[in-house]
Amino acid sequence: MSPNPESYWASFVSSYRKLHNLTQEDLAARLNVSQQTVSRWEAGQQVPDATSQAVLKQVLGEADFGSKKLLIERVRQSSGCNLLLNSNAVVVAASSAVASAINRDSSREIEGLHLDELLPLPRPGTVEMAARAGLFDGRLMSISFTC
């Protein structure tokens, strides 16, 4: 299931802006829109129209849509329980909700740990099950757990 357009654009615009240390006003000037428009996009109150989406992709660069840095930042800033793992089940990025769920002060404390080290109870075979399901080879995008 894909995210709704409002949350996708809100997350993308906000993450890009923060990743590049831009204010809403700075980004608005680059895109030739008002600061209020950028604010509405980030709040998920408005989706950029087709023309604005094309300009966003051109100005911000197609490469940023899939860049590792942007993905890591999106996971860190997400409000839900999200982890980004590498192919060895080591945490690359984590949201603060995950940190709270396992009684850690910061999501940065989790980064670099193996998934088995994060599970609140010993759950033998969890990583192996995820690997068999295709989580680490690109056949499966995510596994949902409740925090």
mmCIF file of the C-alpha atoms, coordinates in Angstrom:
data_MODEL
# 
_entry.id   MODEL 
# 
loop_
_atom_site.group_PDB 
_atom_site.id 
_atom_site.type_symbol 
_atom_site.label_atom_id 
_atom_site.label_alt_id 
_atom_site.label_comp_id 
_atom_site.label_asym_id 
_atom_site.label_entity_id 
_atom_site.label_seq_id 
_atom_site.pdbx_PDB_ins_code 
_atom_site.Cartn_x 
_atom_site.Cartn_y 
_atom_site.Cartn_z 
_atom_site.occupancy 
_atom_site.B_iso_or_equiv 
_atom_site.pdbx_formal_charge 
_atom_site.auth_seq_id 
_atom_site.auth_comp_id 
_atom_site.auth_asym_id 
_atom_site.auth_atom_id 
_atom_site.pdbx_PDB_model_num 
ATOM 1   C CA . MET A 1 1   ? 0.000  0.000   0.000   1.00 0.00 ? 1   MET A CA 1 
ATOM 2   C CA . SER A 1 2   ? 1.470  3.368   -0.957  1.00 0.00 ? 2   SER A CA 1 
ATOM 3   C CA . PRO A 1 3   ? 1.232  6.503   1.181   1.00 0.00 ? 3   PRO A CA 1 
ATOM 4   C CA . ASN A 1 4   ? -1.379 9.092   0.301   1.00 0.00 ? 4   ASN A CA 1 
ATOM 5   C CA . PRO A 1 5   ? -0.169 11.965  -1.911  1.00 0.00 ? 5   PRO A CA 1 
ATOM 6   C CA . GLU A 1 6   ? -0.474 14.553  0.863   1.00 0.00 ? 6   GLU A CA 1 
ATOM 7   C CA . SER A 1 7   ? 1.791  12.670  3.257   1.00 0.00 ? 7   SER A CA 1 
ATOM 8   C CA . TYR A 1 8   ? 4.261  11.755  0.497   1.00 0.00 ? 8   TYR A CA 1 
ATOM 9   C CA . TRP A 1 9   ? 4.744  15.364  -0.633  1.00 0.00 ? 9   TRP A CA 1 
ATOM 10  C CA . ALA A 1 10  ? 4.648  16.690  2.937   1.00 0.00 ? 10  ALA A CA 1 
ATOM 11  C CA . SER A 1 11  ? 7.396  14.305  3.973   1.00 0.00 ? 11  SER A CA 1 
ATOM 12  C CA . PHE A 1 12  ? 9.447  14.803  0.819   1.00 0.00 ? 12  PHE A CA 1 
ATOM 13  C CA . VAL A 1 13  ? 9.378  18.621  0.836   1.00 0.00 ? 13  VAL A CA 1 
ATOM 14  C CA . SER A 1 14  ? 10.020 18.865  4.579   1.00 0.00 ? 14  SER A CA 1 
ATOM 15  C CA . SER A 1 15  ? 12.835 16.290  4.540   1.00 0.00 ? 15  SER A CA 1 
ATOM 16  C CA . TYR A 1 16  ? 14.518 17.864  1.536   1.00 0.00 ? 16  TYR A CA 1 
ATOM 17  C CA . ARG A 1 17  ? 14.321 21.347  3.044   1.00 0.00 ? 17  ARG A CA 1 
ATOM 18  C CA . LYS A 1 18  ? 15.728 20.245  6.408   1.00 0.00 ? 18  LYS A CA 1 
ATOM 19  C CA . LEU A 1 19  ? 18.411 18.073  4.816   1.00 0.00 ? 19  LEU A CA 1 
ATOM 20  C CA . HIS A 1 20  ? 19.672 21.087  2.876   1.00 0.00 ? 20  HIS A CA 1 
ATOM 21  C CA . ASN A 1 21  ? 19.265 23.535  5.804   1.00 0.00 ? 21  ASN A CA 1 
ATOM 22  C CA . LEU A 1 22  ? 16.735 25.702  3.977   1.00 0.00 ? 22  LEU A CA 1 
ATOM 23  C CA . THR A 1 23  ? 13.961 27.780  5.485   1.00 0.00 ? 23  THR A CA 1 
ATOM 24  C CA . GLN A 1 24  ? 10.499 27.553  3.973   1.00 0.00 ? 24  GLN A CA 1 
ATOM 25  C CA . GLU A 1 25  ? 11.157 31.005  2.552   1.00 0.00 ? 25  GLU A CA 1 
ATOM 26  C CA . ASP A 1 26  ? 14.433 29.869  0.919   1.00 0.00 ? 26  ASP A CA 1 
ATOM 27  C CA . LEU A 1 27  ? 12.748 26.880  -0.687  1.00 0.00 ? 27  LEU A CA 1 
ATOM 28  C CA . ALA A 1 28  ? 9.782  28.974  -1.810  1.00 0.00 ? 28  ALA A CA 1 
ATOM 29  C CA . ALA A 1 29  ? 12.145 31.392  -3.568  1.00 0.00 ? 29  ALA A CA 1 
ATOM 30  C CA . ARG A 1 30  ? 13.880 28.502  -5.374  1.00 0.00 ? 30  ARG A CA 1 
ATOM 31  C CA . LEU A 1 31  ? 10.526 27.152  -6.528  1.00 0.00 ? 31  LEU A CA 1 
ATOM 32  C CA . ASN A 1 32  ? 8.948  30.517  -7.311  1.00 0.00 ? 32  ASN A CA 1 
ATOM 33  C CA . VAL A 1 33  ? 6.029  29.937  -4.924  1.00 0.00 ? 33  VAL A CA 1 
ATOM 34  C CA . SER A 1 34  ? 5.005  31.610  -1.673  1.00 0.00 ? 34  SER A CA 1 
ATOM 35  C CA . GLN A 1 35  ? 6.276  30.561  1.748   1.00 0.00 ? 35  GLN A CA 1 
ATOM 36  C CA . GLN A 1 36  ? 2.640  29.829  2.648   1.00 0.00 ? 36  GLN A CA 1 
ATOM 37  C CA . THR A 1 37  ? 2.451  27.337  -0.224  1.00 0.00 ? 37  THR A CA 1 
ATOM 38  C CA . VAL A 1 38  ? 5.529  25.491  1.050   1.00 0.00 ? 38  VAL A CA 1 
ATOM 39  C CA . SER A 1 39  ? 3.983  25.521  4.532   1.00 0.00 ? 39  SER A CA 1 
ATOM 40  C CA . ARG A 1 40  ? 0.723  23.990  3.213   1.00 0.00 ? 40  ARG A CA 1 
ATOM 41  C CA . TRP A 1 41  ? 2.678  21.299  1.333   1.00 0.00 ? 41  TRP A CA 1 
ATOM 42  C CA . GLU A 1 42  ? 4.647  20.385  4.461   1.00 0.00 ? 42  GLU A CA 1 
ATOM 43  C CA . ALA A 1 43  ? 1.507  20.323  6.607   1.00 0.00 ? 43  ALA A CA 1 
ATOM 44  C CA . GLY A 1 44  ? -0.168 17.982  4.117   1.00 0.00 ? 44  GLY A CA 1 
ATOM 45  C CA . GLN A 1 45  ? -2.934 20.529  3.565   1.00 0.00 ? 45  GLN A CA 1 
ATOM 46  C CA . GLN A 1 46  ? -2.205 20.816  -0.138  1.00 0.00 ? 46  GLN A CA 1 
ATOM 47  C CA . VAL A 1 47  ? -0.553 18.682  -2.801  1.00 0.00 ? 47  VAL A CA 1 
ATOM 48  C CA . PRO A 1 48  ? 1.572  20.449  -5.408  1.00 0.00 ? 48  PRO A CA 1 
ATOM 49  C CA . ASP A 1 49  ? -0.224 20.576  -8.748  1.00 0.00 ? 49  ASP A CA 1 
ATOM 50  C CA . ALA A 1 50  ? 1.289  18.743  -11.738 1.00 0.00 ? 50  ALA A CA 1 
ATOM 51  C CA . THR A 1 51  ? 3.260  21.802  -12.844 1.00 0.00 ? 51  THR A CA 1 
ATOM 52  C CA . SER A 1 52  ? 4.640  22.375  -9.340  1.00 0.00 ? 52  SER A CA 1 
ATOM 53  C CA . GLN A 1 53  ? 5.521  18.687  -9.023  1.00 0.00 ? 53  GLN A CA 1 
ATOM 54  C CA . ALA A 1 54  ? 7.497  18.864  -12.274 1.00 0.00 ? 54  ALA A CA 1 
ATOM 55  C CA . VAL A 1 55  ? 9.282  22.011  -11.075 1.00 0.00 ? 55  VAL A CA 1 
ATOM 56  C CA . LEU A 1 56  ? 9.998  20.385  -7.689  1.00 0.00 ? 56  LEU A CA 1 
ATOM 57  C CA . LYS A 1 57  ? 11.527 17.351  -9.364  1.00 0.00 ? 57  LYS A CA 1 
ATOM 58  C CA . GLN A 1 58  ? 13.595 19.523  -11.681 1.00 0.00 ? 58  GLN A CA 1 
ATOM 59  C CA . VAL A 1 59  ? 14.770 22.076  -9.106  1.00 0.00 ? 59  VAL A CA 1 
ATOM 60  C CA . LEU A 1 60  ? 15.356 19.612  -6.291  1.00 0.00 ? 60  LEU A CA 1 
ATOM 61  C CA . GLY A 1 61  ? 16.829 17.032  -8.618  1.00 0.00 ? 61  GLY A CA 1 
ATOM 62  C CA . GLU A 1 62  ? 15.506 13.586  -9.443  1.00 0.00 ? 62  GLU A CA 1 
ATOM 63  C CA . ALA A 1 63  ? 18.531 12.054  -7.707  1.00 0.00 ? 63  ALA A CA 1 
ATOM 64  C CA . ASP A 1 64  ? 17.363 13.359  -4.327  1.00 0.00 ? 64  ASP A CA 1 
ATOM 65  C CA . PHE A 1 65  ? 14.126 11.372  -4.572  1.00 0.00 ? 65  PHE A CA 1 
ATOM 66  C CA . GLY A 1 66  ? 15.994 8.143   -4.029  1.00 0.00 ? 66  GLY A CA 1 
ATOM 67  C CA . SER A 1 67  ? 19.132 9.278   -2.297  1.00 0.00 ? 67  SER A CA 1 
ATOM 68  C CA . LYS A 1 68  ? 20.305 7.376   0.746   1.00 0.00 ? 68  LYS A CA 1 
ATOM 69  C CA . LYS A 1 69  ? 20.699 10.577  2.761   1.00 0.00 ? 69  LYS A CA 1 
ATOM 70  C CA . LEU A 1 70  ? 17.124 11.639  2.082   1.00 0.00 ? 70  LEU A CA 1 
ATOM 71  C CA . LEU A 1 71  ? 15.775 8.203   2.937   1.00 0.00 ? 71  LEU A CA 1 
ATOM 72  C CA . ILE A 1 72  ? 17.688 8.162   6.220   1.00 0.00 ? 72  ILE A CA 1 
ATOM 73  C CA . GLU A 1 73  ? 16.383 11.627  7.090   1.00 0.00 ? 73  GLU A CA 1 
ATOM 74  C CA . ARG A 1 74  ? 12.787 10.628  6.253   1.00 0.00 ? 74  ARG A CA 1 
ATOM 75  C CA . VAL A 1 75  ? 13.013 7.622   8.577   1.00 0.00 ? 75  VAL A CA 1 
ATOM 76  C CA . ARG A 1 76  ? 14.550 9.683   11.402  1.00 0.00 ? 76  ARG A CA 1 
ATOM 77  C CA . GLN A 1 77  ? 11.866 12.373  11.116  1.00 0.00 ? 77  GLN A CA 1 
ATOM 78  C CA . SER A 1 78  ? 8.870  10.074  10.713  1.00 0.00 ? 78  SER A CA 1 
ATOM 79  C CA . SER A 1 79  ? 6.274  10.120  13.455  1.00 0.00 ? 79  SER A CA 1 
ATOM 80  C CA . GLY A 1 80  ? 5.625  6.374   13.331  1.00 0.00 ? 80  GLY A CA 1 
ATOM 81  C CA . CYS A 1 81  ? 7.755  3.427   14.371  1.00 0.00 ? 81  CYS A CA 1 
ATOM 82  C CA . ASN A 1 82  ? 10.200 3.112   11.496  1.00 0.00 ? 82  ASN A CA 1 
ATOM 83  C CA . LEU A 1 83  ? 13.577 1.453   11.078  1.00 0.00 ? 83  LEU A CA 1 
ATOM 84  C CA . LEU A 1 84  ? 15.855 1.417   8.069   1.00 0.00 ? 84  LEU A CA 1 
ATOM 85  C CA . LEU A 1 85  ? 18.014 -1.708  8.056   1.00 0.00 ? 85  LEU A CA 1 
ATOM 86  C CA . ASN A 1 86  ? 20.914 -2.728  5.875   1.00 0.00 ? 86  ASN A CA 1 
ATOM 87  C CA . SER A 1 87  ? 21.217 -6.193  4.327   1.00 0.00 ? 87  SER A CA 1 
ATOM 88  C CA . ASN A 1 88  ? 22.794 -7.538  7.535   1.00 0.00 ? 88  ASN A CA 1 
ATOM 89  C CA . ALA A 1 89  ? 19.840 -6.418  9.712   1.00 0.00 ? 89  ALA A CA 1 
ATOM 90  C CA . VAL A 1 90  ? 21.864 -3.568  11.209  1.00 0.00 ? 90  VAL A CA 1 
ATOM 91  C CA . VAL A 1 91  ? 19.949 -0.347  11.876  1.00 0.00 ? 91  VAL A CA 1 
ATOM 92  C CA . VAL A 1 92  ? 20.919 2.483   9.531   1.00 0.00 ? 92  VAL A CA 1 
ATOM 93  C CA . ALA A 1 93  ? 18.238 4.909   10.784  1.00 0.00 ? 93  ALA A CA 1 
ATOM 94  C CA . ALA A 1 94  ? 15.401 4.886   13.315  1.00 0.00 ? 94  ALA A CA 1 
ATOM 95  C CA . SER A 1 95  ? 12.499 7.122   14.249  1.00 0.00 ? 95  SER A CA 1 
ATOM 96  C CA . SER A 1 96  ? 12.183 8.571   17.744  1.00 0.00 ? 96  SER A CA 1 
ATOM 97  C CA . ALA A 1 97  ? 9.043  6.458   18.287  1.00 0.00 ? 97  ALA A CA 1 
ATOM 98  C CA . VAL A 1 98  ? 11.185 3.317   18.045  1.00 0.00 ? 98  VAL A CA 1 
ATOM 99  C CA . ALA A 1 99  ? 13.649 4.781   20.542  1.00 0.00 ? 99  ALA A CA 1 
ATOM 100 C CA . SER A 1 100 ? 10.820 5.552   22.971  1.00 0.00 ? 100 SER A CA 1 
ATOM 101 C CA . ALA A 1 101 ? 9.335  2.081   22.558  1.00 0.00 ? 101 ALA A CA 1 
ATOM 102 C CA . ILE A 1 102 ? 12.572 0.432   23.677  1.00 0.00 ? 102 ILE A CA 1 
ATOM 103 C CA . ASN A 1 103 ? 13.399 3.007   26.358  1.00 0.00 ? 103 ASN A CA 1 
ATOM 104 C CA . ARG A 1 104 ? 16.245 4.761   24.571  1.00 0.00 ? 104 ARG A CA 1 
ATOM 105 C CA . ASP A 1 105 ? 16.789 8.522   24.763  1.00 0.00 ? 105 ASP A CA 1 
ATOM 106 C CA . SER A 1 106 ? 17.606 9.000   21.109  1.00 0.00 ? 106 SER A CA 1 
ATOM 107 C CA . SER A 1 107 ? 17.116 7.214   17.813  1.00 0.00 ? 107 SER A CA 1 
ATOM 108 C CA . ARG A 1 108 ? 20.842 7.755   17.187  1.00 0.00 ? 108 ARG A CA 1 
ATOM 109 C CA . GLU A 1 109 ? 21.570 5.315   20.057  1.00 0.00 ? 109 GLU A CA 1 
ATOM 110 C CA . ILE A 1 110 ? 19.903 2.579   18.031  1.00 0.00 ? 110 ILE A CA 1 
ATOM 111 C CA . GLU A 1 111 ? 21.820 3.147   14.812  1.00 0.00 ? 111 GLU A CA 1 
ATOM 112 C CA . GLY A 1 112 ? 24.520 0.551   14.297  1.00 0.00 ? 112 GLY A CA 1 
ATOM 113 C CA . LEU A 1 113 ? 22.775 -2.073  16.441  1.00 0.00 ? 113 LEU A CA 1 
ATOM 114 C CA . HIS A 1 114 ? 21.625 -5.414  15.038  1.00 0.00 ? 114 HIS A CA 1 
ATOM 115 C CA . LEU A 1 115 ? 17.857 -5.934  14.858  1.00 0.00 ? 115 LEU A CA 1 
ATOM 116 C CA . ASP A 1 116 ? 18.086 -8.784  17.390  1.00 0.00 ? 116 ASP A CA 1 
ATOM 117 C CA . GLU A 1 117 ? 19.476 -6.301  19.944  1.00 0.00 ? 117 GLU A CA 1 
ATOM 118 C CA . LEU A 1 118 ? 16.367 -4.117  19.652  1.00 0.00 ? 118 LEU A CA 1 
ATOM 119 C CA . LEU A 1 119 ? 13.633 -6.658  20.165  1.00 0.00 ? 119 LEU A CA 1 
ATOM 120 C CA . PRO A 1 120 ? 12.138 -6.259  23.658  1.00 0.00 ? 120 PRO A CA 1 
ATOM 121 C CA . LEU A 1 121 ? 11.832 -10.010 24.194  1.00 0.00 ? 121 LEU A CA 1 
ATOM 122 C CA . PRO A 1 122 ? 14.022 -12.746 22.806  1.00 0.00 ? 122 PRO A CA 1 
ATOM 123 C CA . ARG A 1 123 ? 12.395 -13.736 19.532  1.00 0.00 ? 123 ARG A CA 1 
ATOM 124 C CA . PRO A 1 124 ? 14.577 -16.412 18.005  1.00 0.00 ? 124 PRO A CA 1 
ATOM 125 C CA . GLY A 1 125 ? 14.363 -16.565 14.256  1.00 0.00 ? 125 GLY A CA 1 
ATOM 126 C CA . THR A 1 126 ? 12.888 -13.099 13.644  1.00 0.00 ? 126 THR A CA 1 
ATOM 127 C CA . VAL A 1 127 ? 15.772 -11.915 11.503  1.00 0.00 ? 127 VAL A CA 1 
ATOM 128 C CA . GLU A 1 128 ? 15.939 -15.236 9.671   1.00 0.00 ? 128 GLU A CA 1 
ATOM 129 C CA . MET A 1 129 ? 12.175 -15.097 9.003   1.00 0.00 ? 129 MET A CA 1 
ATOM 130 C CA . ALA A 1 130 ? 12.514 -11.557 7.628   1.00 0.00 ? 130 ALA A CA 1 
ATOM 131 C CA . ALA A 1 131 ? 15.392 -12.681 5.412   1.00 0.00 ? 131 ALA A CA 1 
ATOM 132 C CA . ARG A 1 132 ? 13.388 -15.633 4.052   1.00 0.00 ? 132 ARG A CA 1 
ATOM 133 C CA . ALA A 1 133 ? 10.488 -13.256 3.349   1.00 0.00 ? 133 ALA A CA 1 
ATOM 134 C CA . GLY A 1 134 ? 12.809 -11.095 1.241   1.00 0.00 ? 134 GLY A CA 1 
ATOM 135 C CA . LEU A 1 135 ? 13.313 -8.064  3.482   1.00 0.00 ? 135 LEU A CA 1 
ATOM 136 C CA . PHE A 1 136 ? 17.041 -7.840  2.835   1.00 0.00 ? 136 PHE A CA 1 
ATOM 137 C CA . ASP A 1 137 ? 17.132 -8.651  -0.866  1.00 0.00 ? 137 ASP A CA 1 
ATOM 138 C CA . GLY A 1 138 ? 14.527 -6.208  -2.126  1.00 0.00 ? 138 GLY A CA 1 
ATOM 139 C CA . ARG A 1 139 ? 11.555 -8.573  -2.479  1.00 0.00 ? 139 ARG A CA 1 
ATOM 140 C CA . LEU A 1 140 ? 9.850  -7.142  0.622   1.00 0.00 ? 140 LEU A CA 1 
ATOM 141 C CA . MET A 1 141 ? 9.803  -3.446  1.506   1.00 0.00 ? 141 MET A CA 1 
ATOM 142 C CA . SER A 1 142 ? 8.794  -3.535  5.158   1.00 0.00 ? 142 SER A CA 1 
ATOM 143 C CA . ILE A 1 143 ? 7.472  -5.557  8.039   1.00 0.00 ? 143 ILE A CA 1 
ATOM 144 C CA . SER A 1 144 ? 5.007  -3.848  10.336  1.00 0.00 ? 144 SER A CA 1 
ATOM 145 C CA . PHE A 1 145 ? 5.343  -4.162  14.109  1.00 0.00 ? 145 PHE A CA 1 
ATOM 146 C CA . THR A 1 146 ? 3.367  -2.261  16.705  1.00 0.00 ? 146 THR A CA 1 
ATOM 147 C CA . CYS A 1 147 ? 5.440  -0.103  19.042  1.00 0.00 ? 147 CYS A CA 1 
# 
